[in-house]
Coordinates of C-alpha atoms and ligand atoms in Angstrom, one line a residue:
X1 CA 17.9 -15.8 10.1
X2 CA 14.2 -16.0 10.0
X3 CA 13.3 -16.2 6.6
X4 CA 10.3 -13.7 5.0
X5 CA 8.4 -17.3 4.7
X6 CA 8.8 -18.6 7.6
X7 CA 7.6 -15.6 9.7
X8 CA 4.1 -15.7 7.5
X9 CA 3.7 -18.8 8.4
X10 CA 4.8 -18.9 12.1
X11 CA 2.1 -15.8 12.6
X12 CA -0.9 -18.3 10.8
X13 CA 0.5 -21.3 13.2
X14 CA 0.5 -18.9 16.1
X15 CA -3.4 -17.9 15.3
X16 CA -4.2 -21.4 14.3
X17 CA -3.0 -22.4 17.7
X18 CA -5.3 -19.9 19.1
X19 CA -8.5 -21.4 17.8
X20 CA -8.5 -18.6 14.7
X21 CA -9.3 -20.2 11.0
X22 CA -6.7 -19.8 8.5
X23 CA -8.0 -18.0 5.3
X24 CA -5.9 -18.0 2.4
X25 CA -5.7 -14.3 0.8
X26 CA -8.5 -13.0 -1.1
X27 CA -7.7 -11.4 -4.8
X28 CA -6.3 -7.8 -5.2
X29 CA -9.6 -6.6 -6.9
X30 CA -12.3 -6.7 -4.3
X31 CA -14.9 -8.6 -4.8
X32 CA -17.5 -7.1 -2.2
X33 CA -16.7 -3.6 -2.6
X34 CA -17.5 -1.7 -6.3
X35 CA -15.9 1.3 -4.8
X36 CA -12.5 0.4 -3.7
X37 CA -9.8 -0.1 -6.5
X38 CA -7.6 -2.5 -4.7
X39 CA -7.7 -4.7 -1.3
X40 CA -5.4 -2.3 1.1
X41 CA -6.1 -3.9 4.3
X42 CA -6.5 -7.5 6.1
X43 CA -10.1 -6.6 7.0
X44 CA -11.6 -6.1 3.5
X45 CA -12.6 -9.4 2.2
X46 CA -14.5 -9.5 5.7
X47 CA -16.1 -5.7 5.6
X48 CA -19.6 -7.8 4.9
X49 CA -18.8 -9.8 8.1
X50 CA -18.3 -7.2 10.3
X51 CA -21.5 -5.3 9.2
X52 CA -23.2 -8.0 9.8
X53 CA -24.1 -8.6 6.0
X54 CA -22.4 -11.9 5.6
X55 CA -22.0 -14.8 8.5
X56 CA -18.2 -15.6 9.4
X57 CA -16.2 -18.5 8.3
X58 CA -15.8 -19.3 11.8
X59 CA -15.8 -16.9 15.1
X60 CA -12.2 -16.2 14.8
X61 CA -10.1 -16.1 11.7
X62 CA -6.5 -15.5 10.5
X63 CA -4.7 -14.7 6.9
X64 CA -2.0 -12.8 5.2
X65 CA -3.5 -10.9 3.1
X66 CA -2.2 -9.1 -0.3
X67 CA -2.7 -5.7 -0.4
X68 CA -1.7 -2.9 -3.1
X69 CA -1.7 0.9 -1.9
X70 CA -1.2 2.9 -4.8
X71 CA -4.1 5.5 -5.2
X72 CA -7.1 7.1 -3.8
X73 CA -6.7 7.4 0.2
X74 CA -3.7 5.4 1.1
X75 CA -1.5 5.8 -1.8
X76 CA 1.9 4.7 -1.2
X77 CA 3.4 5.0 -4.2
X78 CA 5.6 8.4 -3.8
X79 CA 7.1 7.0 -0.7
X80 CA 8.9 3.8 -2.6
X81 CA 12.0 3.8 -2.6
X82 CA 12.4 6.7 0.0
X83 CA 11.2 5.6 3.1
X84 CA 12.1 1.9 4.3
X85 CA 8.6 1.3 5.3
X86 CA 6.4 1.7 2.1
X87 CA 6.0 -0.4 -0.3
X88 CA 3.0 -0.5 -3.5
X89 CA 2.4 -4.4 -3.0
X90 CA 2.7 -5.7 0.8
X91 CA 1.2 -8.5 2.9
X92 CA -0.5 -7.7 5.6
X93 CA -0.9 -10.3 8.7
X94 CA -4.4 -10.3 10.2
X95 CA -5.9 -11.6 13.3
X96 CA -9.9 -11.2 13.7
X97 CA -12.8 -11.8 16.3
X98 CA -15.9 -11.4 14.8
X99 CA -17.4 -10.6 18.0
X100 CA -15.6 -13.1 19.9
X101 CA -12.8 -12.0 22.0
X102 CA -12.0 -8.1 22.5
X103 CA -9.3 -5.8 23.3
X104 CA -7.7 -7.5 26.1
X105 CA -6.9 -10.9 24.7
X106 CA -6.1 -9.0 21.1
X107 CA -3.5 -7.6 23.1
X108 CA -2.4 -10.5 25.4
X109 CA -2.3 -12.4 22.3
X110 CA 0.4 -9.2 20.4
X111 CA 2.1 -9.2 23.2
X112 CA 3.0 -13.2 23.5
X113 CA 3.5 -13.3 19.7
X114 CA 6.0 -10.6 19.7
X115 CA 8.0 -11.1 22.4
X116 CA 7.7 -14.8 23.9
X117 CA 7.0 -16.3 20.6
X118 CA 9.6 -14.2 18.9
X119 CA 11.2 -13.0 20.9
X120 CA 11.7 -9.3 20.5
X121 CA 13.3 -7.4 23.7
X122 CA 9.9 -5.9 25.0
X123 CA 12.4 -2.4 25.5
X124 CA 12.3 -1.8 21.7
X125 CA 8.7 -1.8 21.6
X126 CA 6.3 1.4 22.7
X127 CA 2.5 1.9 21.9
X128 CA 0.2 4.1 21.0
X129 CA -3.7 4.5 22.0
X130 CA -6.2 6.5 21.5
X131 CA -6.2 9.2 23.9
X132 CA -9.7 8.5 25.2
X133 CA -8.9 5.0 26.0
X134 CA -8.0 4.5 29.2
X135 CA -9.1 0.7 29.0
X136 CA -6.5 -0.2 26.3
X137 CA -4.1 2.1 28.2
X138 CA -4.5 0.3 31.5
X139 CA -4.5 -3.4 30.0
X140 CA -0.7 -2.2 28.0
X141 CA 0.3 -1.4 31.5
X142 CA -0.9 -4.9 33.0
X143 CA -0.2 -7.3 30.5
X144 CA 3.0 -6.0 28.8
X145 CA 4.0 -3.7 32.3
X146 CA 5.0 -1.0 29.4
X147 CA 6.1 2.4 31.5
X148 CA 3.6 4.9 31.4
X149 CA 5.9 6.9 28.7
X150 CA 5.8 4.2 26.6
X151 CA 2.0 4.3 26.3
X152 CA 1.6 7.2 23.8
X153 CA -2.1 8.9 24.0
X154 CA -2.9 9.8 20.6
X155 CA -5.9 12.5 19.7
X156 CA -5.8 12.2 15.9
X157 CA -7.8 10.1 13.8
X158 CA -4.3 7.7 13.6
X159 CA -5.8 6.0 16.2
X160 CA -9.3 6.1 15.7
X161 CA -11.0 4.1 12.7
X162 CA -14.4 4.0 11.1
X163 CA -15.1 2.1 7.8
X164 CA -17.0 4.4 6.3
X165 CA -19.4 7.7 7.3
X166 CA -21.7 5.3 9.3
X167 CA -21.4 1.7 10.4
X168 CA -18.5 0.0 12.7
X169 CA -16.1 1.9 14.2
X170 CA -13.6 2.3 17.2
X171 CA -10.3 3.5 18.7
X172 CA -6.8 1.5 17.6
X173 CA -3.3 1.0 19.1
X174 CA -0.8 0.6 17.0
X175 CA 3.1 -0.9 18.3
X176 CA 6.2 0.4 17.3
X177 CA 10.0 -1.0 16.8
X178 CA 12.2 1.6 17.8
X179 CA 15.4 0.7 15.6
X180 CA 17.9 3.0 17.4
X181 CA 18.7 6.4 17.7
X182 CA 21.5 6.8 14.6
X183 CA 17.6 6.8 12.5
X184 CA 16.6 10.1 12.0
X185 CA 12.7 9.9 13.0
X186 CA 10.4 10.9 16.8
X187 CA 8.0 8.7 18.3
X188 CA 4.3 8.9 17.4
X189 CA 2.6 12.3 18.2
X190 CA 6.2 14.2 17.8
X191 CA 6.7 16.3 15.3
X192 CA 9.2 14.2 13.2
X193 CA 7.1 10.5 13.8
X194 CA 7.0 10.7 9.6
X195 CA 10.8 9.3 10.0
X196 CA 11.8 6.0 9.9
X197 CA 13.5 5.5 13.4
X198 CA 10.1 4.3 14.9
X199 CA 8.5 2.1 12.8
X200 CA 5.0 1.3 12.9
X201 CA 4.7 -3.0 13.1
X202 CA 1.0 -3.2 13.6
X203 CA -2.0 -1.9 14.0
X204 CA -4.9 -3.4 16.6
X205 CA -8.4 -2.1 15.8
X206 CA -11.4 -2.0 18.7
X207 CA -14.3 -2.3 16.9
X208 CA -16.3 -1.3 19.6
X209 CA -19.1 1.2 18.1
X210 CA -21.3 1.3 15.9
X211 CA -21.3 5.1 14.0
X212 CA -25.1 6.0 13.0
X213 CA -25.8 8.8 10.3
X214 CA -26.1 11.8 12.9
X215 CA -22.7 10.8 14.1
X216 CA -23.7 9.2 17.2
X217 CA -22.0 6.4 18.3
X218 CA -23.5 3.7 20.6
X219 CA -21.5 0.6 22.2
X220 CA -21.6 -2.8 19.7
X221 CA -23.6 -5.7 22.0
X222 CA -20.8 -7.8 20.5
X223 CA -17.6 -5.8 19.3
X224 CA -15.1 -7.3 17.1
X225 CA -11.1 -7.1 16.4
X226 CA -8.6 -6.3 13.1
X227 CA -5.6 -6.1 13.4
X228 CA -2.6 -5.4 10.5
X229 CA 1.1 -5.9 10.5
X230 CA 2.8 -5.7 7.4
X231 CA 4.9 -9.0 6.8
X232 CA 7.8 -7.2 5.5
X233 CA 8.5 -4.8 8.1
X234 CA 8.4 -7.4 10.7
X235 CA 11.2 -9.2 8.8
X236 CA 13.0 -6.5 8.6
X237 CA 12.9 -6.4 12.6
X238 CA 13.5 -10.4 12.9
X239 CA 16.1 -10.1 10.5
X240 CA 18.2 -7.5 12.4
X241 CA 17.9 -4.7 9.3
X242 CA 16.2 -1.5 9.6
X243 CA 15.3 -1.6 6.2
X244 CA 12.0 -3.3 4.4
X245 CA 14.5 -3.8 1.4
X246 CA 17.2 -5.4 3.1
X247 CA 14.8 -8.4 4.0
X248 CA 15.4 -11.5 2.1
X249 CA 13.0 -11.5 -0.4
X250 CA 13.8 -7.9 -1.4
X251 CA 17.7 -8.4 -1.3
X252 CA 16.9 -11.2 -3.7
X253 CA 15.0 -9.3 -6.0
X254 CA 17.5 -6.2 -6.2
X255 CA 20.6 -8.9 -6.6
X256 CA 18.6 -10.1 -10.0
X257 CA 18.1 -6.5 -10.9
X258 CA 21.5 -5.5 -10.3
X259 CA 22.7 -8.9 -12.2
X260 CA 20.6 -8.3 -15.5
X261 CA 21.2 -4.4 -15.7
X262 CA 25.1 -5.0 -14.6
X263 CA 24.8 -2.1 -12.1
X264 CA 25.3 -2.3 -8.4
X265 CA 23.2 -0.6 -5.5
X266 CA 24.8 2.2 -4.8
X267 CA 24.0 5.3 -3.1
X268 CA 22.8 6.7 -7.0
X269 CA 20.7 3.6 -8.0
X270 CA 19.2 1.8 -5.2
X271 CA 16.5 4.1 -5.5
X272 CA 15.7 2.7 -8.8
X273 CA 16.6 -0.6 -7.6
X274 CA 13.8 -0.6 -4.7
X275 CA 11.5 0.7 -6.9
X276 CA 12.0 -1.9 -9.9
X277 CA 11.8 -4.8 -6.8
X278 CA 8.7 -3.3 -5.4
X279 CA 6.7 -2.3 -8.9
X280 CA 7.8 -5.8 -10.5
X281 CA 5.5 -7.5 -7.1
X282 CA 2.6 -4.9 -7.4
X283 CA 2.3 -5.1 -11.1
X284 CA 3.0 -9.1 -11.4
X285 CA 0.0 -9.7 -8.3
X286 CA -2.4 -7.6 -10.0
X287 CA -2.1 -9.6 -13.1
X288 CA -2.0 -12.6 -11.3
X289 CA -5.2 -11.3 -10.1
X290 CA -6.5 -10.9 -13.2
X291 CA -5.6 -7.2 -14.0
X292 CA -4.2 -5.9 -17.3
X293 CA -2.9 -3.1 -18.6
X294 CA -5.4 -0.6 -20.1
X295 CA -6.4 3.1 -19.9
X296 CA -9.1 3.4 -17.5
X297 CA -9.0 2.4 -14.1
X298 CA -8.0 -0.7 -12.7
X299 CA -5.9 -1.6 -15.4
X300 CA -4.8 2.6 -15.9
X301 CA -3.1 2.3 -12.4
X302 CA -1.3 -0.7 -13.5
X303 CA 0.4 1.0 -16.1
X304 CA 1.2 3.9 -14.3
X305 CA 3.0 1.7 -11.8
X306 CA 4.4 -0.4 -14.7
X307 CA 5.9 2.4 -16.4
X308 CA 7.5 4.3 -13.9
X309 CA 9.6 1.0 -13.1
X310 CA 10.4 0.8 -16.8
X311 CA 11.6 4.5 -16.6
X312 CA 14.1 3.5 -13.9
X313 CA 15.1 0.6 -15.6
X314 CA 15.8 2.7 -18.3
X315 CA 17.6 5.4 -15.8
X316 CA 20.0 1.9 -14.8
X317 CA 20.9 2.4 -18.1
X318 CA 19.0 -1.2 -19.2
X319 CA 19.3 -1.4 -23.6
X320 CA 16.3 -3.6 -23.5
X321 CA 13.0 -4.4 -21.7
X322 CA 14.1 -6.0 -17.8
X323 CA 10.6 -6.0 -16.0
X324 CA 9.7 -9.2 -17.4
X325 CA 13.1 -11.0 -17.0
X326 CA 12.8 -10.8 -13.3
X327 CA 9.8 -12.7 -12.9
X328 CA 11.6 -16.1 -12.5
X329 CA 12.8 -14.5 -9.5
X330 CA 9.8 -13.5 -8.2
X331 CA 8.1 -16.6 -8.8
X332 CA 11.2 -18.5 -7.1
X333 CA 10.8 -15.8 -3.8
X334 CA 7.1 -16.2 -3.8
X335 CA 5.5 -18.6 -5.7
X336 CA 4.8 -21.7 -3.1
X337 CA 3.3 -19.0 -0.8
X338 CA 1.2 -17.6 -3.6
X339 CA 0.6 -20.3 -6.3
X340 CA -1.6 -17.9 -9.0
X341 CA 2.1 -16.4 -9.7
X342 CA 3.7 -19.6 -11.0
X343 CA -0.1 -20.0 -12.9
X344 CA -0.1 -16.1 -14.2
X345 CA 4.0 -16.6 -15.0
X346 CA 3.7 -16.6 -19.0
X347 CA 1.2 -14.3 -18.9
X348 CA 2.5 -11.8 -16.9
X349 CA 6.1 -12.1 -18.8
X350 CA 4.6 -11.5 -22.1
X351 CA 2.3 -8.5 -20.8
X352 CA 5.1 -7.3 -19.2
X353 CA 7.9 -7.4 -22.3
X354 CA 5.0 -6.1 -24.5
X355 CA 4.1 -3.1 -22.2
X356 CA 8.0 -2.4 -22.2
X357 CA 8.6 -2.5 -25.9
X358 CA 5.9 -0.3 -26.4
X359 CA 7.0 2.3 -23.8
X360 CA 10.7 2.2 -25.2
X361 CA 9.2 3.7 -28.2
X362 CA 8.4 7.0 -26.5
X363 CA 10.2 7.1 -23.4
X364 CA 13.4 8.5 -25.1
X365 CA 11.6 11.3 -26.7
X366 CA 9.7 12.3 -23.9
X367 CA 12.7 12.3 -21.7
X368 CA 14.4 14.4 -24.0
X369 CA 11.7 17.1 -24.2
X370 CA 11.4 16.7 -20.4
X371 CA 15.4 17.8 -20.9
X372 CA 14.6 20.5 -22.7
X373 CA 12.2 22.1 -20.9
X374 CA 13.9 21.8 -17.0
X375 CA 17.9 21.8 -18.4
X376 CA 18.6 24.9 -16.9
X377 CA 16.1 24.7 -13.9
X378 CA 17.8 24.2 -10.3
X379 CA 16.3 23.2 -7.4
X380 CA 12.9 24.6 -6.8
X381 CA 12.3 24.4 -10.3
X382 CA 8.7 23.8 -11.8
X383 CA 7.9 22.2 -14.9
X384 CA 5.0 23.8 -16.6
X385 CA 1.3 22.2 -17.0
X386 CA 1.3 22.2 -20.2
X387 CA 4.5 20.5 -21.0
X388 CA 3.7 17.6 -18.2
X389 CA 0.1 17.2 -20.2
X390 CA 2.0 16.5 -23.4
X391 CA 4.4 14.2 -22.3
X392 CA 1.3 12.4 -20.7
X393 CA -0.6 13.0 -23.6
X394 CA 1.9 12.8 -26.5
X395 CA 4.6 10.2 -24.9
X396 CA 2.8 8.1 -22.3
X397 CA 4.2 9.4 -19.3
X398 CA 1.8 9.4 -16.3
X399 CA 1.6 12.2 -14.5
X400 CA 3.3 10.4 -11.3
X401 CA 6.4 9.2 -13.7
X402 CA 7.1 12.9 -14.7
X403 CA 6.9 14.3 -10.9
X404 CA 9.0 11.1 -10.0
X405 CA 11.4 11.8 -12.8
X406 CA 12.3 15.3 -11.4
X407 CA 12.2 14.6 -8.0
X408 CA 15.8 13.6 -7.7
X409 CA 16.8 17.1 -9.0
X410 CA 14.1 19.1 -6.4
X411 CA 11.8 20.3 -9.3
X412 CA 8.1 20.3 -8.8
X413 CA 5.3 20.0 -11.6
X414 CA 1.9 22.3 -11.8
X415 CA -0.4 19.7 -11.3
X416 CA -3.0 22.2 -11.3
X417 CA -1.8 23.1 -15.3
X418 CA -1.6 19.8 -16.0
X419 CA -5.4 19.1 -14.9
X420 CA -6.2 22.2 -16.7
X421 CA -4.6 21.1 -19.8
X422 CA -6.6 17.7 -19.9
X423 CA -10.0 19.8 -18.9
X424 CA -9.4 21.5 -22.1
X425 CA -8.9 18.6 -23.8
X426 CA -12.0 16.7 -22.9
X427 CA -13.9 19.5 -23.8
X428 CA -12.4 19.7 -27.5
X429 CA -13.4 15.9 -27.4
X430 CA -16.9 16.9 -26.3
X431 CA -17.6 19.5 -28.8
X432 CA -16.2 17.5 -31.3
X433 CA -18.4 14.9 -30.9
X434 CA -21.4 14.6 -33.0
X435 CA -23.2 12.3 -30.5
X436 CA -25.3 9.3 -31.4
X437 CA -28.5 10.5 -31.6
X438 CA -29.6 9.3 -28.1
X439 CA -29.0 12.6 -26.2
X440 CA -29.9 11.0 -23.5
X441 CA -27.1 8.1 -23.4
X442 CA -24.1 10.4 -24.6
X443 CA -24.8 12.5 -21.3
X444 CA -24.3 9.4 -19.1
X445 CA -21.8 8.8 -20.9
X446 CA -19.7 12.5 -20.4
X447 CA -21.0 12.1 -17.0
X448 CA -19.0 9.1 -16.1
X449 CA -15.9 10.4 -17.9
X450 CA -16.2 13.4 -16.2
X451 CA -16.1 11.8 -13.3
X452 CA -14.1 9.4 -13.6
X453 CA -11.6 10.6 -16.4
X454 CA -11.8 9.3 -20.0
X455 CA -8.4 8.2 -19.6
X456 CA -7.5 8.2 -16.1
X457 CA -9.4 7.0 -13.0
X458 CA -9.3 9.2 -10.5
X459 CA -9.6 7.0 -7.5
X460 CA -12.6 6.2 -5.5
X461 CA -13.9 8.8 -3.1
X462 CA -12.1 9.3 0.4
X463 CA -15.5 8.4 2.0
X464 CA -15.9 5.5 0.4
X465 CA -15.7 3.2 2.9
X466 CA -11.9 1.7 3.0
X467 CA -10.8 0.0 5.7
X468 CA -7.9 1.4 7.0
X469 CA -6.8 -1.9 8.7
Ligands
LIG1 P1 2.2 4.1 8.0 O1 1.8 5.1 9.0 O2 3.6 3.6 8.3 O3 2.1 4.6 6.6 P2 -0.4 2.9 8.2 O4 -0.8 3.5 9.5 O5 -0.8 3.6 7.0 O6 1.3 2.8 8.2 P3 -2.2 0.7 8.6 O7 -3.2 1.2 7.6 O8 -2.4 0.8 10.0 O9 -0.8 1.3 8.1 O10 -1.9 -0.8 8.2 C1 -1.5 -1.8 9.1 C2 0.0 -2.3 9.0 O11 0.3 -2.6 7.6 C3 0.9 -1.2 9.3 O12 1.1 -1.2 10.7 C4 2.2 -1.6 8.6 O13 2.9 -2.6 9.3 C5 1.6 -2.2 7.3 N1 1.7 -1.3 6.2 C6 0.9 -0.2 5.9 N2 1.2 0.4 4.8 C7 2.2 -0.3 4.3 C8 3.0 -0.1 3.1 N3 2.8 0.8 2.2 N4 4.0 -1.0 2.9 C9 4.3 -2.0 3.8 N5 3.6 -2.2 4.9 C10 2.6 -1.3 5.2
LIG2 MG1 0.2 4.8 5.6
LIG3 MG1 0.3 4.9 10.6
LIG4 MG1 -1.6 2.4 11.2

């Protein structure tokens, strides 16, 4: 078995030997991009490059690339531990021409990695482009000799990405893994493609316009290439599973959570399992980063993520904090590929034990009102505004934990109460307060936590300009 490691690294060999530069990962929190919470794509750190802001390290370039998704437009955190696919902390593999070589060696050079390289029976794989692209359409016919029905035009804006409201922009093809028909799940473009029979490896973007404010779009004199594929789910197809959490780093990290809470996977707790494994690497990478736990952005969506894995740690039936026990583990999966985990170790175990201890304190009360208020509910149940606000309010409990907490049982919370509820309570806060004299200040002041929540970012605008690759 090819092991998580080795697969990052043969991909960087395989670009290296292609004349790309390696780049080691740039830090969760970008550093070119005020807007953006967290990196969420291979092509972030190099957003300047491709606008023609900042010069490239070199004309090609390679890296695996840390990414969290948990907020604002690609938010992945509902989907852990419920799809095989998601995760809230992933790695994505990149290969990129800044204006060097375009779509046909981008895919010559897909198509030899995946199945000469690796050697993946080309029958598993099918493709999607966008449905305007007969060049990309033609060159997956010659170069991989895919049958037409394995060439899937797509209209939707799946296949067709812009950075932002102006500036570079193009169609993409992404490749699928078929894993077999016992999955439930359609190809792309059917109705069902949201299941996990065909999974999405990687995405190739054609940067090949360039999107001016009236929406006009005229050819780039030297277009450029992205491309994504997330590390795990490739090793879950080199590794003969269907599932991203039956690769080896995540069996590893669900074996130490089942060995310190004593309970096995089972069809009742891997849930809470996957979701312990995946928030203990989003949560320990972010502080690696340099992220901490705090009320207000950055640092608020830390928590949140932190907390719902102590809640299922606490579901497993754990007597005492766990996150911060299973960072040796972590550090032992991860650490030579990522070195600022074994540097961030103490740290993040202490943050981590102390976040925990303080949680305990109010996560048994607020699950019991929680209790109270949806005991007799059945499915299709819905938990009132209100009662979400105060366990937010009163207990800790972010808003995702509480929706997360009554999933399993099919009952639904009014987020639209619960916003109403905290509306109501900023405006208590505002009349309350007597100001500081400078009228002028305090405004900005309301104006930014209106905007951004006094306690809880909201997420960057869906415009802001993210890369979606
Ligand atoms: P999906 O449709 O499965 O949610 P996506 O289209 O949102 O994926 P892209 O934005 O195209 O994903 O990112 C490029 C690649 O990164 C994907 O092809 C996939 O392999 C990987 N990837 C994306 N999101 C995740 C995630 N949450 N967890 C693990 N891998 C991911
Ligand atoms: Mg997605
Ligand atoms: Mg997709
Ligand atoms: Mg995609």
């Amino acid at each position: 078995m090819t092991s998580t490691n080795d697969i990052r690294r043969s991909f960087l060999d395989f670009f290296a030997g292609e004349g790309h530069l390696a780049v080691p990962s740039a830090p969760l929190v970008p550093y070119n991009d005020p807007t953006l919470m967290f990196v969420n794509a291979g092509m972030v750190p190099f957003k300047n490059v491709f606008t023609g802001l900042e010069t490239p390290p070199g004309p090609r370039a390679t890296s695996s690339q840390k990414c969290v998704r948990a907020g604002g437009k690609h938010n992945d955190l509902d989907n852990v531990g419920y799809t095989a696919r998601h995760h809230t902390f992933f790695e994505m593999l990149g290969n990129f021409s800044f204006g060097d070589y375009f779509k046909e060696q981008a895919i010559q050079h897909a198509w030899t990695l995946l199945t000469r390289e690796w050697g993946i029976p080309a029958e598993k794989l099918l493709v999607t482009v966008y449905h305007t692209d007969d060049e990309a359409f033609d060159l997956w016919r010659k170069i991989a000799g895919l049958p037409e029905d394995r060439i899937i035009r797509i209209a939707t804006n799946d296949n067709f990405w812009s950075m932002g409201e102006t500036g570079p922009c193009g169609p993409c093809s992404e490749i699928f893994y078929d894993h077999g028909d016992h999955i439930p799940g359609g190809p792309p473009g059917s109705p069902d493609e949201d299941g996990d029979r065909f999974i999405e490896i990687w995405n190739l973007v054609f940067m090949q316009f360039d999107q001016a404010a009236d929406g006009m779009r005229k050819e780039l004199p030297r277009p450029s290439i992205d491309t994504g594929m997330g590390l795990e789910r490739i090793a879950a197809v080199m590794q003969g599973v269907h599932d991203n959490y039956d690769t080896d780093t995540f069996k590893a990290l669900i074996a130490a959570s089942e060995g310190l809470t004593g309970v096995a996977a089972t069809s009742d707790t891997t849930a809470s399992h996957r979701v312990i494994a995946d928030h203990l690497r989003s949560t320990s990478f972010l502080m690696a980063d340099g992220v901490l736990p705090s009320n207000e952005g950055r640092g608020y969506v830390l928590r949140r993520i932190m907390r719902r894995a102590m809640r299922h740690a606490h579901l497993l039936g754990a007597g005492e904090p766990l996150m911060h026990r299973l960072v040796p583990s972590l550090v032992t999966e991860m650490g030579q590929a990522y070195p600022e985990l074994g540097r961030g170790q103490a740290l993040i175990e202490e943050v981590l034990l102390r976040e925990e201890t303080q949680f305990r304190r109010t996560l048994d009360k607020g699950l019991k009102l929680l209790d109270e208020e949806t005991g007799d509910m059945g499915e299709g149940g819905r938990l009132d505004g209100e009662t979400a606000f105060k366990l937010y309010d009163t207990y800790g409990f972010p808003y995702d934990l509480t929706e997360d907490a009554l999933r399993a049982r099919g009952i639904s919370v009014d987020r639209e109460g619960f916003d109403a509820a905290m509306t109501r309570q900023k405006e208590a806060a505002r009349a309350a307060w007597k100001g500081s004299g400078d009228a002028a200040s305090d405004e900005i002041w309301f104006d930014i936590a209106d905007r951004e929540g006094a306690s809880e970012f909201t997420g960057y605008t869906a415009t802001s300009g993210e890369g979606s690759v």
